[in-house]
Short mmCIF file of C-alpha atoms in Angstrom, two decimals:
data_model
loop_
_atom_site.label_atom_id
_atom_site.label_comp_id
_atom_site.label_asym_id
_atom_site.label_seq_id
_atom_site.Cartn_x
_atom_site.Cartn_y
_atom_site.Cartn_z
CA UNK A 171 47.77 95.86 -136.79
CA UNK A 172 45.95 97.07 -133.38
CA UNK A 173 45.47 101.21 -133.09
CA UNK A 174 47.30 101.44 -130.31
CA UNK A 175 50.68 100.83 -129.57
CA UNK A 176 52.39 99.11 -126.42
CA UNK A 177 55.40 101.57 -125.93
CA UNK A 178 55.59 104.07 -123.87
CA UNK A 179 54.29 107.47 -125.66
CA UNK A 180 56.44 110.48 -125.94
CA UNK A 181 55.74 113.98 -126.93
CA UNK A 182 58.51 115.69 -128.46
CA UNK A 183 58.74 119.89 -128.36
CA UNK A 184 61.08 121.58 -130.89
CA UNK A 185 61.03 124.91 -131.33
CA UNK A 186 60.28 125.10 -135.05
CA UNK A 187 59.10 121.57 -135.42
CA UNK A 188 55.45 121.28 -137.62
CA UNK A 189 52.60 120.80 -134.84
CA UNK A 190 51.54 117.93 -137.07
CA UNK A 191 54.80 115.74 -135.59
CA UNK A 192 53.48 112.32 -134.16
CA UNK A 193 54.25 111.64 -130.90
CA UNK A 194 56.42 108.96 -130.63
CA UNK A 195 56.41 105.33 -128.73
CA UNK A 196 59.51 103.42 -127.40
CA UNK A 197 60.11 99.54 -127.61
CA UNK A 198 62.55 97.08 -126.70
CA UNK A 199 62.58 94.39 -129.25
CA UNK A 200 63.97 90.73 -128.76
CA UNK A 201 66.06 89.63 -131.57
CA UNK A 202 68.25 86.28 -131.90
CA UNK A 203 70.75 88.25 -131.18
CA UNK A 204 70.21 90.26 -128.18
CA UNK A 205 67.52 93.76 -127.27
CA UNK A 206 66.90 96.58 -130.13
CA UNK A 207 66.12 100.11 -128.97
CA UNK A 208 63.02 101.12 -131.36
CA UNK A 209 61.11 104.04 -131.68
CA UNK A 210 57.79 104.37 -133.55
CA UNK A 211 56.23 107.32 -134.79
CA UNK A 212 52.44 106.93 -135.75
CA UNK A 213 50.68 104.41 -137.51
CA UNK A 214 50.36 102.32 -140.15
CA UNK A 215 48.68 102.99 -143.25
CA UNK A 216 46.88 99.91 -144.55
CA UNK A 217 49.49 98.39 -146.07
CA UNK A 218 51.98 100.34 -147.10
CA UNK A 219 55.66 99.79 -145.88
CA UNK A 220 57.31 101.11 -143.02
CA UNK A 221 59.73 103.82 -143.27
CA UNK A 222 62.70 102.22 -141.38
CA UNK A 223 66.02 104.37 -140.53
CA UNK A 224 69.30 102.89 -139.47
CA UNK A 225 71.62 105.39 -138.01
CA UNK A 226 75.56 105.65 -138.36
CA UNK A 227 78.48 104.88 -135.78
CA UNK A 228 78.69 107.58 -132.93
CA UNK A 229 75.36 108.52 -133.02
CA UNK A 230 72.02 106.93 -132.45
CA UNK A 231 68.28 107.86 -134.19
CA UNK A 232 68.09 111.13 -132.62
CA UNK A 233 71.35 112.47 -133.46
CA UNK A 234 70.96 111.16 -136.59
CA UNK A 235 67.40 112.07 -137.65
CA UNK A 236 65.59 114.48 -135.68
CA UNK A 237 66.77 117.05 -138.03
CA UNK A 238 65.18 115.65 -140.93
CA UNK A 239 62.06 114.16 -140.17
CA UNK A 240 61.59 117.09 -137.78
CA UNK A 241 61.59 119.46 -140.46
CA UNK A 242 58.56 120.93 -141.97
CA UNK A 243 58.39 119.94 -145.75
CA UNK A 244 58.89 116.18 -144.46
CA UNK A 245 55.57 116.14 -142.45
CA UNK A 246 54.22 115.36 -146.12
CA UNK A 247 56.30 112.43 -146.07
CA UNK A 248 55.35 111.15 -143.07
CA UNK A 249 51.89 111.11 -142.64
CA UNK A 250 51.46 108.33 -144.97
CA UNK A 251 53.78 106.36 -143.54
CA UNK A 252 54.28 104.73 -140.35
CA UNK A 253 58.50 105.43 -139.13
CA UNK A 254 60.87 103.14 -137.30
CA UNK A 255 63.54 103.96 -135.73
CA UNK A 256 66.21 101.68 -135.12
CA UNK A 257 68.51 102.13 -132.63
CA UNK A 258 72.09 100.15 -132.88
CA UNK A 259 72.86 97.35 -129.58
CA UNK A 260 73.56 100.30 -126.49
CA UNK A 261 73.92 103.51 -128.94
CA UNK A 262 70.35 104.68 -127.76
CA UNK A 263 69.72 107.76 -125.12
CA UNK A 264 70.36 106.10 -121.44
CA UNK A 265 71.49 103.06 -122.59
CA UNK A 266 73.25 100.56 -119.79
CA UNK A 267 76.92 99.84 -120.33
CA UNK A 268 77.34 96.51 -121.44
CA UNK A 269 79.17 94.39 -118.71
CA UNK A 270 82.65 92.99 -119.35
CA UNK A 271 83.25 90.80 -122.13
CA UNK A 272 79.74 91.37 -124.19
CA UNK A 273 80.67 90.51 -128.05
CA UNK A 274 79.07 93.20 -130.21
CA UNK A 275 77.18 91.57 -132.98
CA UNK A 276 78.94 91.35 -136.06
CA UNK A 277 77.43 93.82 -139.39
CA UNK A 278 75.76 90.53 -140.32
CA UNK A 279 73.98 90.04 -136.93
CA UNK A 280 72.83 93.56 -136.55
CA UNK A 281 70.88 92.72 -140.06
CA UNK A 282 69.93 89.60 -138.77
CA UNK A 283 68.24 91.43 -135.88
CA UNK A 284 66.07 93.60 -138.39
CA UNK A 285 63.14 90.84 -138.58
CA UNK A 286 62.18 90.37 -135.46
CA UNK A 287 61.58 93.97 -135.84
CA UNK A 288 59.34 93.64 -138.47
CA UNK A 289 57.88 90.58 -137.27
CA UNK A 290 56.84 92.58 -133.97
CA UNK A 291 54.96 95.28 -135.79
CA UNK A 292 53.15 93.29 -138.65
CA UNK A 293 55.10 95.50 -140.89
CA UNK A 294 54.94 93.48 -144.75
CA UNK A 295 58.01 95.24 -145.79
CA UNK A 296 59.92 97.86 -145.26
CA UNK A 297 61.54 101.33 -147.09
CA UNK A 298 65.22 101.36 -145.34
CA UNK A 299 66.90 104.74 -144.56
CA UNK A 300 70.24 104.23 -143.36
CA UNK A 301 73.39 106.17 -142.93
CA UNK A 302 77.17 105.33 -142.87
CA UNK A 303 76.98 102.28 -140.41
CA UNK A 304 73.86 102.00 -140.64
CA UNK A 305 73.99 102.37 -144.50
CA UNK A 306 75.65 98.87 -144.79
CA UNK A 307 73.10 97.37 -141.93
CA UNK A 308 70.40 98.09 -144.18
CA UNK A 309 71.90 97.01 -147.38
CA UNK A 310 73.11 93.41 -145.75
CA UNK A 311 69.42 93.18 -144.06
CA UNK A 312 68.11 93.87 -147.90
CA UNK A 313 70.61 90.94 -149.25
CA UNK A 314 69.58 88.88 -146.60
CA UNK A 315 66.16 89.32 -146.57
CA UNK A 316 65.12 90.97 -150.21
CA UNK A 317 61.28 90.06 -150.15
CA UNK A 318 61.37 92.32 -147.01
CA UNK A 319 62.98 95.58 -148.71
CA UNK A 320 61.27 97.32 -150.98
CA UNK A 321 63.76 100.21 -151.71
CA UNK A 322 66.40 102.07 -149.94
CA UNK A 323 68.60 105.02 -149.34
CA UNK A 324 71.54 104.66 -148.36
CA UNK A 325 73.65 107.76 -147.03
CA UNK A 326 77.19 107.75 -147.23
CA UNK A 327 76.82 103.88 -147.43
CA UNK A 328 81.08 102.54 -147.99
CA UNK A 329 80.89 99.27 -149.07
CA UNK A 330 84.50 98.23 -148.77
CA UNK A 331 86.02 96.40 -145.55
CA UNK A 332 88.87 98.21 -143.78
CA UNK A 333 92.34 96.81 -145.09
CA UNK A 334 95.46 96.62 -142.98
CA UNK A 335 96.93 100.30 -144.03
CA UNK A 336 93.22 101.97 -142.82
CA UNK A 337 92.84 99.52 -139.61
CA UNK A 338 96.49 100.32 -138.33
CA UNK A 339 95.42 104.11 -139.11
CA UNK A 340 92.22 103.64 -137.13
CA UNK A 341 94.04 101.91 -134.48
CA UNK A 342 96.81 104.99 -134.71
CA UNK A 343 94.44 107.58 -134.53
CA UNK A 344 92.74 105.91 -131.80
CA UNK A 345 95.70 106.12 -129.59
CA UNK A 346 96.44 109.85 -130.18
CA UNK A 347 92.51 111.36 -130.41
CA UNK A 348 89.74 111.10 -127.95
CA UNK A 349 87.00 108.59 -128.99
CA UNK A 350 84.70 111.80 -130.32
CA UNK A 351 87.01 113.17 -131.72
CA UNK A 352 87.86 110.15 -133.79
CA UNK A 353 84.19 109.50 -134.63
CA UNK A 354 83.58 113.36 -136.52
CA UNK A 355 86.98 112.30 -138.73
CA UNK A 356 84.18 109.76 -140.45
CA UNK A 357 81.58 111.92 -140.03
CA UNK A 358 82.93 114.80 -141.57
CA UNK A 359 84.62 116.26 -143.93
CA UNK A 360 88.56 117.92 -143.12
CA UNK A 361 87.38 121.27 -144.69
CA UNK A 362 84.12 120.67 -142.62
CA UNK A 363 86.05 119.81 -139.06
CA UNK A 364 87.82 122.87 -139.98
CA UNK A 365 85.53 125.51 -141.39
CA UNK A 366 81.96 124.42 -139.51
CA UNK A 367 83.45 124.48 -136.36
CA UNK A 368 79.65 125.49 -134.54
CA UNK A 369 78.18 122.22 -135.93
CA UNK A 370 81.40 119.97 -135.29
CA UNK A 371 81.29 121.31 -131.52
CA UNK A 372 77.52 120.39 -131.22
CA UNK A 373 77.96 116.98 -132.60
CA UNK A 374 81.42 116.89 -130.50
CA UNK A 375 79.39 117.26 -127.38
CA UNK A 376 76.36 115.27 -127.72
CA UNK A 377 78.97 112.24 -129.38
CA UNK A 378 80.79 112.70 -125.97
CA UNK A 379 77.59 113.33 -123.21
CA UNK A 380 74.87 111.63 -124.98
CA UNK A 381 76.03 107.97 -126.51
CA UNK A 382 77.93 105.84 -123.90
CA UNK A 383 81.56 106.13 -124.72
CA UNK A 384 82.18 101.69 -123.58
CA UNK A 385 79.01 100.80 -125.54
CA UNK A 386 80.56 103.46 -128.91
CA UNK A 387 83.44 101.79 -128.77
CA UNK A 388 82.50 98.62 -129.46
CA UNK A 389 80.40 99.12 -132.18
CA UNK A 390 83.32 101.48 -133.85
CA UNK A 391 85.41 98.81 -133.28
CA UNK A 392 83.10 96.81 -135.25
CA UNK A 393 82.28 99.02 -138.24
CA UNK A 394 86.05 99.19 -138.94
CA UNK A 395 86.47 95.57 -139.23
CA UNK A 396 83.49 94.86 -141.24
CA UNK A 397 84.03 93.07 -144.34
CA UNK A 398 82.91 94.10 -148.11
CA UNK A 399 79.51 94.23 -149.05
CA UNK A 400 78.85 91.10 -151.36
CA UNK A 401 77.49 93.21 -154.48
CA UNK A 402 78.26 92.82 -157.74
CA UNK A 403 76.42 94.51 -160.96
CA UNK A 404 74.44 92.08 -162.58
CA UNK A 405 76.47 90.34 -165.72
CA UNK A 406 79.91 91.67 -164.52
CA UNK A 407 80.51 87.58 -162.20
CA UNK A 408 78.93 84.95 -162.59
CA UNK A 409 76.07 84.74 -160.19
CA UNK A 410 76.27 88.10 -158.79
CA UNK A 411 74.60 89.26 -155.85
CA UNK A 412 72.95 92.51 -155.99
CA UNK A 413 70.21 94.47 -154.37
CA UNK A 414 67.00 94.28 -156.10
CA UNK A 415 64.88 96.89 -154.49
CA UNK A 416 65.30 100.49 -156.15
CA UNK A 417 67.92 102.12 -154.59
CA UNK A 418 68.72 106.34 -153.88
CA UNK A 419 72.67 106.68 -153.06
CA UNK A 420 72.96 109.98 -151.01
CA UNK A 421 76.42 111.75 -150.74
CA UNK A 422 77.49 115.58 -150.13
CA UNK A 423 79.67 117.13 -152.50
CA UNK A 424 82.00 117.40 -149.44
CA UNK A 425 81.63 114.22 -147.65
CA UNK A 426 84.57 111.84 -146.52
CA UNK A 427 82.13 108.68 -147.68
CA UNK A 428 82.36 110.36 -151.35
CA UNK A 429 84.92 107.50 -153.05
CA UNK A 430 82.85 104.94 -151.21
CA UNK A 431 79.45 105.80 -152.47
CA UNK A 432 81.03 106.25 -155.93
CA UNK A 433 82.36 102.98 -155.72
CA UNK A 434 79.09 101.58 -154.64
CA UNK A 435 77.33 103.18 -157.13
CA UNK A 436 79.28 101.35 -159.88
CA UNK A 437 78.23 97.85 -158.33
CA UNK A 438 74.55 98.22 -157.84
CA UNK A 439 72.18 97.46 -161.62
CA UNK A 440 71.98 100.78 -163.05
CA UNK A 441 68.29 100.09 -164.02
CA UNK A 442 66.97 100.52 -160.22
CA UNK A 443 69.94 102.55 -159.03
CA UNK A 444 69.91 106.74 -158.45
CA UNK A 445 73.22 108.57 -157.50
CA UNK A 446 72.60 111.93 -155.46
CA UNK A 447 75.47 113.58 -155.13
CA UNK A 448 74.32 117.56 -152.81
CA UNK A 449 76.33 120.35 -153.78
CA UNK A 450 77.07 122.36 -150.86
CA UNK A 451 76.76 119.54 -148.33
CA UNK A 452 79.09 117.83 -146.25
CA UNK A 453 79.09 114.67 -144.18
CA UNK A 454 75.39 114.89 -142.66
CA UNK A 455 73.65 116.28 -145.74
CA UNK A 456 70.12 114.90 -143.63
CA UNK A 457 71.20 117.13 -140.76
CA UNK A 458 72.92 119.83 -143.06
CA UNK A 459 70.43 120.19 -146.16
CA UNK A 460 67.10 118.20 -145.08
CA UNK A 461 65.26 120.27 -147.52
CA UNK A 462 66.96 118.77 -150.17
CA UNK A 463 67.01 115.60 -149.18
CA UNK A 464 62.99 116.11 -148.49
CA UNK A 465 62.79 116.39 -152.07
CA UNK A 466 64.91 113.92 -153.13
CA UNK A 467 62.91 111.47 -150.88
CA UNK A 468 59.95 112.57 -151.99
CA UNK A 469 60.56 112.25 -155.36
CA UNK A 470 61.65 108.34 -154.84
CA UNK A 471 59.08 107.67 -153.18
CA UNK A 472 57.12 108.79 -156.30
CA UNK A 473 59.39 106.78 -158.40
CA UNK A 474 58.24 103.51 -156.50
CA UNK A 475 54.38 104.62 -157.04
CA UNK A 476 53.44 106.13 -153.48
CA UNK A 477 52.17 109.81 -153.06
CA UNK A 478 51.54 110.61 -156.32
CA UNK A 479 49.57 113.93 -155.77
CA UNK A 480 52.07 115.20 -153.69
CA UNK A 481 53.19 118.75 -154.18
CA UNK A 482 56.03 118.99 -156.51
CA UNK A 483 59.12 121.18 -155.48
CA UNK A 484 61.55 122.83 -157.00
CA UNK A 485 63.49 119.67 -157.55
CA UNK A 486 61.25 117.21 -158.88
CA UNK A 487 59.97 119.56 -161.71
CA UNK A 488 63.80 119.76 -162.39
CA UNK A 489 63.82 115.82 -162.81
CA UNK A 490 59.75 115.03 -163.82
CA UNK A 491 61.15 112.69 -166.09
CA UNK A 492 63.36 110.29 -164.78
CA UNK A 493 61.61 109.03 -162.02
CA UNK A 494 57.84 109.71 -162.20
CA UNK A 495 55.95 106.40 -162.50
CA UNK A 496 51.91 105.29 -162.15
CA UNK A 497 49.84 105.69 -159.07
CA UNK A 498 49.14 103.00 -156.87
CA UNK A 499 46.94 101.61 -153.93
CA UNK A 500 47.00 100.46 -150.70
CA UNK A 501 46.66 96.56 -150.79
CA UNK A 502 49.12 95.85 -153.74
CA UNK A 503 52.82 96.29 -153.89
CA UNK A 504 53.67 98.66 -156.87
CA UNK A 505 56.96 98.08 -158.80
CA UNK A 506 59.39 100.90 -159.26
CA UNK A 507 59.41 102.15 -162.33
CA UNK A 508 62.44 100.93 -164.97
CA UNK A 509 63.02 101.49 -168.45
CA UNK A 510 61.02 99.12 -169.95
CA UNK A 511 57.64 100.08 -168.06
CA UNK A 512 57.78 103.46 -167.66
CA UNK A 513 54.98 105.54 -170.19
CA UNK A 514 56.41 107.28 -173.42
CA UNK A 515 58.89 109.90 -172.48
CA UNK A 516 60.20 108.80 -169.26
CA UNK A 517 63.58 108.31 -168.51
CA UNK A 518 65.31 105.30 -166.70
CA UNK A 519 65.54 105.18 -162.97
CA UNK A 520 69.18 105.35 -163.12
CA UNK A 521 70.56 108.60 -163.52
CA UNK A 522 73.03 110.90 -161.44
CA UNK A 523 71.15 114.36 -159.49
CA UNK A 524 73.90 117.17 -158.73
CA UNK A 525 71.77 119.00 -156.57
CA UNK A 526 72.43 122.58 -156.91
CA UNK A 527 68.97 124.17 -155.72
#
């Protein structure tokens, strides 16, 4: 993979932001299925995987991220890893309305899209972030195409289709709320909408000014007609499909996606599978706690044998032994660590963090 990039390069200034933040480089990738809007930030790193986020419906990568891989404690994180971030079809910052009659790719498609992304940047494989939306993208692209995942966490990820009751309630609400307005009722929480009324207004606002309301709807309009995620856990059907990468699912204690990631959670093989569930965090716990979810990240990362001498917080010496495994190298592709390989006195990967710190 060549140095230097052909995007266009562009310096980001946030007041509070770690100098050490890479600037950042914008491409337009083709895909069977139409342009993606992706963003790089710096390089790779022999051959390590690429950090690759998927944001939710209503928002796009900066609305969705900038919070948490802006923040300090993450700069660890990411300068041994190259990021990408994936914008959804016309959610990104300026994006053209699409002209009369455009068919938003279906959940499948927008997975489908995912390697020609790869493809374009030589990446080998791929660590998924995704949230809500972009939760299920990532988990479909990881069905799809496992030999390109090699783990995931998945925010707020609800892997059931919309039945008739909740699409007639969508379509209901739709009628009598503003298309914003509809969006923060799945982004956050009723106690949240009511009680964090500064952050709801902020998110109100850019929802409203910054995504293009045509271009929102249709991918809204999409999300709530998605179908279930095929997973099963392993033994429970006959020829069950499931993910196979390690997995970290990521809720707040006082999210709306709550039953959904619980439900998830009992479908995935508890051998590579680790419930977070943030006390004192709503429907954005990256935007809301990202110090916390730092940690958390960190410490799976760890788990699947990067970054081993990395400093260990407050959190990880609370959890040492359920997810530490061996050290690895650049060149090979280390396992995650299970049960069965993990040295004496480790724990399974599987276990449930109420973060209280």
């Amino acid at each position: 993979m060549p140095e230097c990039w052909d995007g266009r390069s562009q310096e980001q200034e946030l007041p509070g932001v770690s100098s050490t933040v890479s600037p950042l480089q914008e491409h337009d990738i083709e895909t069977p299925y139409g342009l993606l809007h992706v963003v790089i930030r710096g390089s790779p790193k022999g051959n390590r995987p690429a950090i690759l986020t998927y944001h939710d419906v209503g928002l796009n990568h900066k609305l969705c991220f900038n919070t948490f891989f802006n923040f300090e404690d993450m700069q660890e994180i990411t300068k041994h890893f190259v990021v990408c971030h994936v914008d959804a079809p016309g959610q990104q910052v300026g994006a053209s309305q699409f002209p009369q009659g455009y068919q938003f790719p279906s959940m499948e498609q927008l997975a489908a899209m995912l390697p020609s992304v790869v493809q374009h940047f030589g990446f080998k494989y791929v660590i998924g972030i995704g949230v809500g939306a972009g939760a299920y993208v990532l988990a479909k692209f990881a069905l799809i195409f496992p030999d390109l995942v090699e783990g995931l966490v998945l925010v707020n990820i609800d892997p059931n289709g919309k039945g008739w009751i909740d699409w007639a309630a969508t379509k209901l609400s739709g009628l009598t709320s503003t298309l914003p307005d509809t969006v923060l009722s799945h982004l956050f929480s009723q106690e949240e909408l009511v009680n964090n009324t500064e952050l709801v207004q902020s998110y109100r606002q850019q929802i409203g000014n910054v995504v293009n309301q045509a271009n929102l709807q249709l991918f809204w309009n999409l999300y709530n007609s998605r179908r279930d995620l095929d997973i099963n856990r392993p033994g429970t059907v006959p020829n069950a499909k499931t993910l196979r990468c390690p997995v970290m699912l990521v809720v707040g204690d006082n999210a709306p996606a709550e039953d959904g990631v619980v439900e998830c959670n009992s479908k995935l093989d508890p051998t590579t599978t680790t419930f977070l569930k943030m006390a004192d965090s709503g429907g954005l716990p990256q935007v809301t706690q990202p110090g916390k979810l730092t940690e958390a990240f960190k410490y799976f990362l760890q788990g699947m044998g990067y970054m081993p001498s990395a400093s260990m917080t407050r959190l990880a010496r609370s959890r040492t032994a359920s997810l530490t495994s061996a050290s690895s190298v650049d060149g090979s592709r280390p396992q995650a660590c299970t049960h069965s390989e993990s040295s004496e006195g480790l724990g399974q990967v599987n276990h449930t963090m109420e973060v209280s710190c």
